Amino acid sequence: MENDKNILEVRNLKINFNTYAGTVKAIRDVSFDLRKGETLAIVGESGSGKTVTTRSIMGLNSPNAVIDGGTIMFKNQDLLKKTRKQMDEIRGNDIAEIFQDPMTSLDPTMKIGKQIAEPLIIHKGMKREKAYAQALEMMKLVGIENAEQRINNYPHQFSGGMRQRIVIAIALVNYPEILIADEPTTALDVTIQAQILDLMKELQAKINTSIIFITHDLGVVAGMADRVAVMYAGKIVEYGTVDEIFYNPKHPYTWGLLNSMPTMDTTGTELPSIPGTPPDLLDPPKGDAFAARNKYALEIDTKQEPPFFKVSDTHYAATWLLDPRAPKMTPPEQIIERQKHYAKLTHKTIDQHKDTHVEEQEEQL
Ligand SMILES: Nc1ncnc2c1ncn2[C@@H]1O[C@H](COP(=O)(O)OP(=O)(O)OP(=O)(O)O)[C@@H](O)[C@H]1O
């Protein structure tokens, strides 16, 4: 590992899909780190590559996926070089996941006690009795009342929120080092959603798991994430701490996304969407893939891909607008308005909003 604070290092990841129409370039040179104990949110429109990125980490991409390059380092080993059997082991022990719909991860024909105890028996070689005792503890930890009786119930005997608690119990029973949560609360109503998120945070603090959190919900990002990576058309276009992304976003795509993302308390209201559609990944455009939808686009955007420009030690954005020779640009009015809203969500003041120094770059405009 390049840095011992990291639990995972993704470098130059490229994933293609072979289809009848041609090669879909779904992940186009993605690099990021996951630090020990942190929550990293990956945000982006549908099709931007969030799920393919996390599926690659789990070794669970579809059979038509082709690794076109890169490494995914975990404990000094490249996960992309592991066999299917080795990945099964890693998924059982070190990297767990929770999905949007708990019913897809639960076996409807198996008592929940068995479903929670099984990873301990299979992956840790634990004796049945001990595994069931630990399963019971886990049920109590995730807040299932009358756990002693309910251990013998089937999934359909629980509400949606309770089922998601069971999924969390299964995912965390082996104390994984990484938890991948792909829209884990989207299917739940707002009150239950908040309870599950609180539970995840509480358990994260106890177990010290690192979380990769995929969500469309800005309220969730504000409440859960330490850092945020913004994806567009198979690339990360901006990343920074949650405050940097909310209070000082630099990429016009991040502006559009922030403006169009629902928050927990805007449910039901009309949100502006980003005009246009993402590019065809069978034939991604030259230059900045967002240029065609970007009203702030410069001429160079259609010709040359922007490098990452440094905004702070923790904040980078790949937009030519940050080149010192680019015209000065202030974010649109709505983004400034939204900053006040985030302040409410994150219970912070907005004095962090200050213009940051942009480092000199070599590239010519
Ligand atoms: N098996 C596949 N075959 C062909 N293309 C695929 C396959 N799986 C994913 N893709 C393509 O890869 C790109 C990235 O998809 P991905 O599911 O990662 O997006 P996402 O950001 O997770 O979207 P969403 O928010 O809708 O889940 C999309 O263009 C998608 O159509």
Coordinates of C-alpha atoms in Angstrom, one line a residue, residues 1-195:
M1 CA 0.0 0.0 0.0
E2 CA 1.2 3.5 -0.8
N3 CA -0.1 4.9 2.4
D4 CA -0.7 2.9 5.6
K5 CA -3.8 5.0 6.5
N6 CA -5.5 3.4 3.5
I7 CA -7.4 0.2 3.6
L8 CA -8.0 0.2 -0.2
E9 CA -6.2 1.8 -3.1
V10 CA -7.8 1.8 -6.5
R11 CA -5.4 2.9 -9.3
N12 CA -6.1 3.6 -13.0
L13 CA -9.1 1.2 -13.0
K14 CA -10.5 0.6 -16.5
I15 CA -13.4 -1.7 -17.0
N16 CA -15.1 -2.5 -20.4
F17 CA -18.1 -4.5 -21.2
N18 CA -18.3 -6.5 -24.4
T19 CA -21.8 -6.1 -26.0
Y20 CA -23.3 -6.8 -29.4
A21 CA -23.2 -3.0 -30.1
G22 CA -19.5 -2.8 -29.3
T23 CA -17.2 -2.2 -26.3
V24 CA -18.8 -0.1 -23.5
K25 CA -16.0 1.8 -21.7
A26 CA -17.8 1.9 -18.3
I27 CA -14.8 2.8 -16.0
R28 CA -12.3 5.0 -17.7
D29 CA -9.2 5.4 -15.5
V30 CA -10.5 5.7 -12.0
S31 CA -8.2 6.1 -9.0
F32 CA -9.1 6.7 -5.3
D33 CA -8.2 5.7 -1.8
L34 CA -10.4 4.4 1.0
R35 CA -9.0 5.3 4.5
K36 CA -9.3 3.1 7.5
G37 CA -12.6 3.9 9.4
E38 CA -13.9 6.5 7.0
T39 CA -17.0 6.7 4.9
L40 CA -16.5 7.6 1.3
A41 CA -19.6 8.5 -0.7
I42 CA -19.6 8.0 -4.4
V43 CA -22.2 10.1 -6.1
G44 CA -23.1 10.6 -9.8
E45 CA -26.0 10.2 -12.2
S46 CA -27.4 6.9 -13.2
G47 CA -24.8 5.1 -15.5
S48 CA -21.8 7.1 -14.2
G49 CA -20.1 3.9 -13.0
K50 CA -20.7 3.8 -9.3
T51 CA -21.9 0.2 -9.2
V52 CA -19.4 -1.1 -11.7
T53 CA -16.6 0.4 -9.5
T54 CA -17.9 -1.3 -6.3
R55 CA -18.7 -4.5 -8.1
S56 CA -15.1 -4.6 -9.3
I57 CA -13.9 -4.3 -5.7
M58 CA -16.1 -7.2 -4.8
G59 CA -15.1 -9.3 -7.8
L60 CA -18.7 -9.5 -8.9
N61 CA -18.9 -7.9 -12.3
S62 CA -21.0 -9.5 -15.0
P63 CA -19.3 -12.2 -17.2
N64 CA -19.1 -9.7 -20.1
A65 CA -16.8 -7.4 -18.1
V66 CA -13.2 -7.0 -19.1
I67 CA -10.5 -5.5 -16.9
D68 CA -8.7 -3.1 -19.3
G69 CA -6.1 -2.0 -16.7
G70 CA -5.4 -0.9 -13.2
T71 CA -5.1 -2.3 -9.7
I72 CA -7.3 -2.6 -6.6
M73 CA -4.9 -3.0 -3.7
F74 CA -6.2 -4.4 -0.4
K75 CA -3.8 -5.5 2.3
N76 CA -1.0 -5.4 -0.3
Q77 CA -2.8 -7.7 -2.7
D78 CA -4.3 -6.8 -6.0
L79 CA -8.0 -7.9 -5.9
L80 CA -8.1 -7.9 -9.7
K81 CA -5.7 -10.8 -9.7
K82 CA -7.7 -13.0 -7.3
T83 CA -9.5 -16.2 -8.4
R84 CA -13.2 -16.5 -8.0
K85 CA -12.6 -18.8 -5.0
Q86 CA -10.2 -16.3 -3.3
M87 CA -12.7 -13.5 -3.8
D88 CA -15.5 -15.6 -2.2
E89 CA -13.2 -15.9 0.9
I90 CA -12.5 -12.1 0.9
R91 CA -16.2 -11.3 0.5
G92 CA -17.0 -13.6 3.4
N93 CA -14.3 -12.2 5.7
D94 CA -13.1 -8.8 4.8
I95 CA -15.4 -7.0 2.4
A96 CA -19.2 -7.1 2.9
E97 CA -22.0 -5.3 1.2
I98 CA -25.6 -4.2 1.7
F99 CA -28.0 -3.4 -1.2
Q100 CA -31.0 -1.3 -1.7
D101 CA -33.5 -4.2 -1.4
P102 CA -33.0 -6.5 1.6
M103 CA -35.1 -9.2 0.1
T104 CA -32.5 -9.8 -2.7
S105 CA -29.8 -10.5 0.0
L106 CA -32.0 -12.6 2.3
D107 CA -32.9 -16.2 1.7
P108 CA -36.7 -16.3 2.1
T109 CA -36.6 -20.0 3.0
M110 CA -34.0 -19.8 5.8
K111 CA -34.5 -18.7 9.4
I112 CA -32.7 -15.5 10.0
G113 CA -30.6 -16.9 12.9
K114 CA -29.1 -19.4 10.5
Q115 CA -28.5 -16.7 7.9
I116 CA -26.6 -14.5 10.4
A117 CA -24.7 -17.5 11.9
E118 CA -23.7 -19.1 8.6
P119 CA -20.8 -16.7 7.6
L120 CA -19.2 -17.5 11.0
I121 CA -19.5 -21.2 10.5
I122 CA -18.4 -21.1 6.9
H123 CA -15.7 -18.5 7.0
K124 CA -14.5 -18.6 10.5
G125 CA -14.9 -22.3 11.1
M126 CA -16.9 -21.5 14.3
K127 CA -18.8 -24.2 16.1
R128 CA -22.6 -24.0 15.6
E129 CA -23.4 -23.1 19.2
K130 CA -20.9 -20.3 19.4
A131 CA -21.9 -19.0 16.0
Y132 CA -25.6 -18.8 17.1
A133 CA -24.7 -17.1 20.3
Q134 CA -22.8 -14.5 18.3
A135 CA -25.7 -14.2 15.8
L136 CA -27.9 -13.4 18.8
E137 CA -25.6 -10.8 20.0
M138 CA -25.5 -9.2 16.5
M139 CA -29.3 -9.2 16.4
K140 CA -29.4 -7.3 19.7
L141 CA -26.7 -5.0 18.4
V142 CA -28.7 -4.0 15.3
G143 CA -31.8 -3.4 17.5
I144 CA -34.0 -6.4 16.9
E145 CA -36.2 -6.8 20.0
N146 CA -37.0 -10.2 21.4
A147 CA -34.0 -11.5 19.6
E148 CA -34.1 -14.9 21.4
Q149 CA -37.5 -15.6 19.9
R150 CA -37.0 -13.9 16.6
I151 CA -33.9 -15.8 15.7
N152 CA -36.2 -18.6 14.5
N153 CA -38.3 -16.3 12.3
Y154 CA -38.2 -16.1 8.5
P155 CA -37.5 -12.8 6.6
H156 CA -41.2 -12.3 5.6
Q157 CA -42.0 -12.1 9.3
F158 CA -40.1 -8.8 9.5
S159 CA -40.9 -5.2 8.3
G160 CA -38.7 -3.7 5.6
G161 CA -36.7 -1.7 8.1
M162 CA -36.1 -4.7 10.3
R163 CA -35.1 -6.8 7.3
Q164 CA -32.4 -4.2 6.4
R165 CA -31.2 -4.4 10.1
I166 CA -30.9 -8.2 9.5
V167 CA -28.9 -7.6 6.3
I168 CA -26.6 -5.3 8.3
A169 CA -26.2 -8.0 11.0
I170 CA -25.2 -10.5 8.3
A171 CA -22.8 -8.1 6.6
L172 CA -21.1 -7.1 9.9
V173 CA -21.1 -10.3 11.8
N174 CA -17.6 -11.1 10.7
Y175 CA -16.4 -7.5 11.4
P176 CA -15.4 -6.8 7.8
E177 CA -12.8 -4.2 7.1
I178 CA -14.8 -2.7 4.3
L179 CA -18.5 -2.4 3.9
I180 CA -20.0 -1.4 0.5
A181 CA -23.4 0.1 0.9
D182 CA -25.2 0.6 -2.5
E183 CA -28.3 2.8 -1.8
P184 CA -29.0 0.8 1.4
T185 CA -31.9 3.0 2.5
T186 CA -33.6 4.1 -0.7
A187 CA -36.4 1.6 -0.4
L188 CA -37.3 2.6 3.1
D189 CA -39.5 5.4 4.4
V190 CA -37.7 8.5 5.7
T191 CA -38.0 7.8 9.5
I192 CA -36.8 4.2 9.1
Q193 CA -34.1 5.4 6.7
A194 CA -32.8 7.8 9.4
Q195 CA -32.8 5.0 12.0

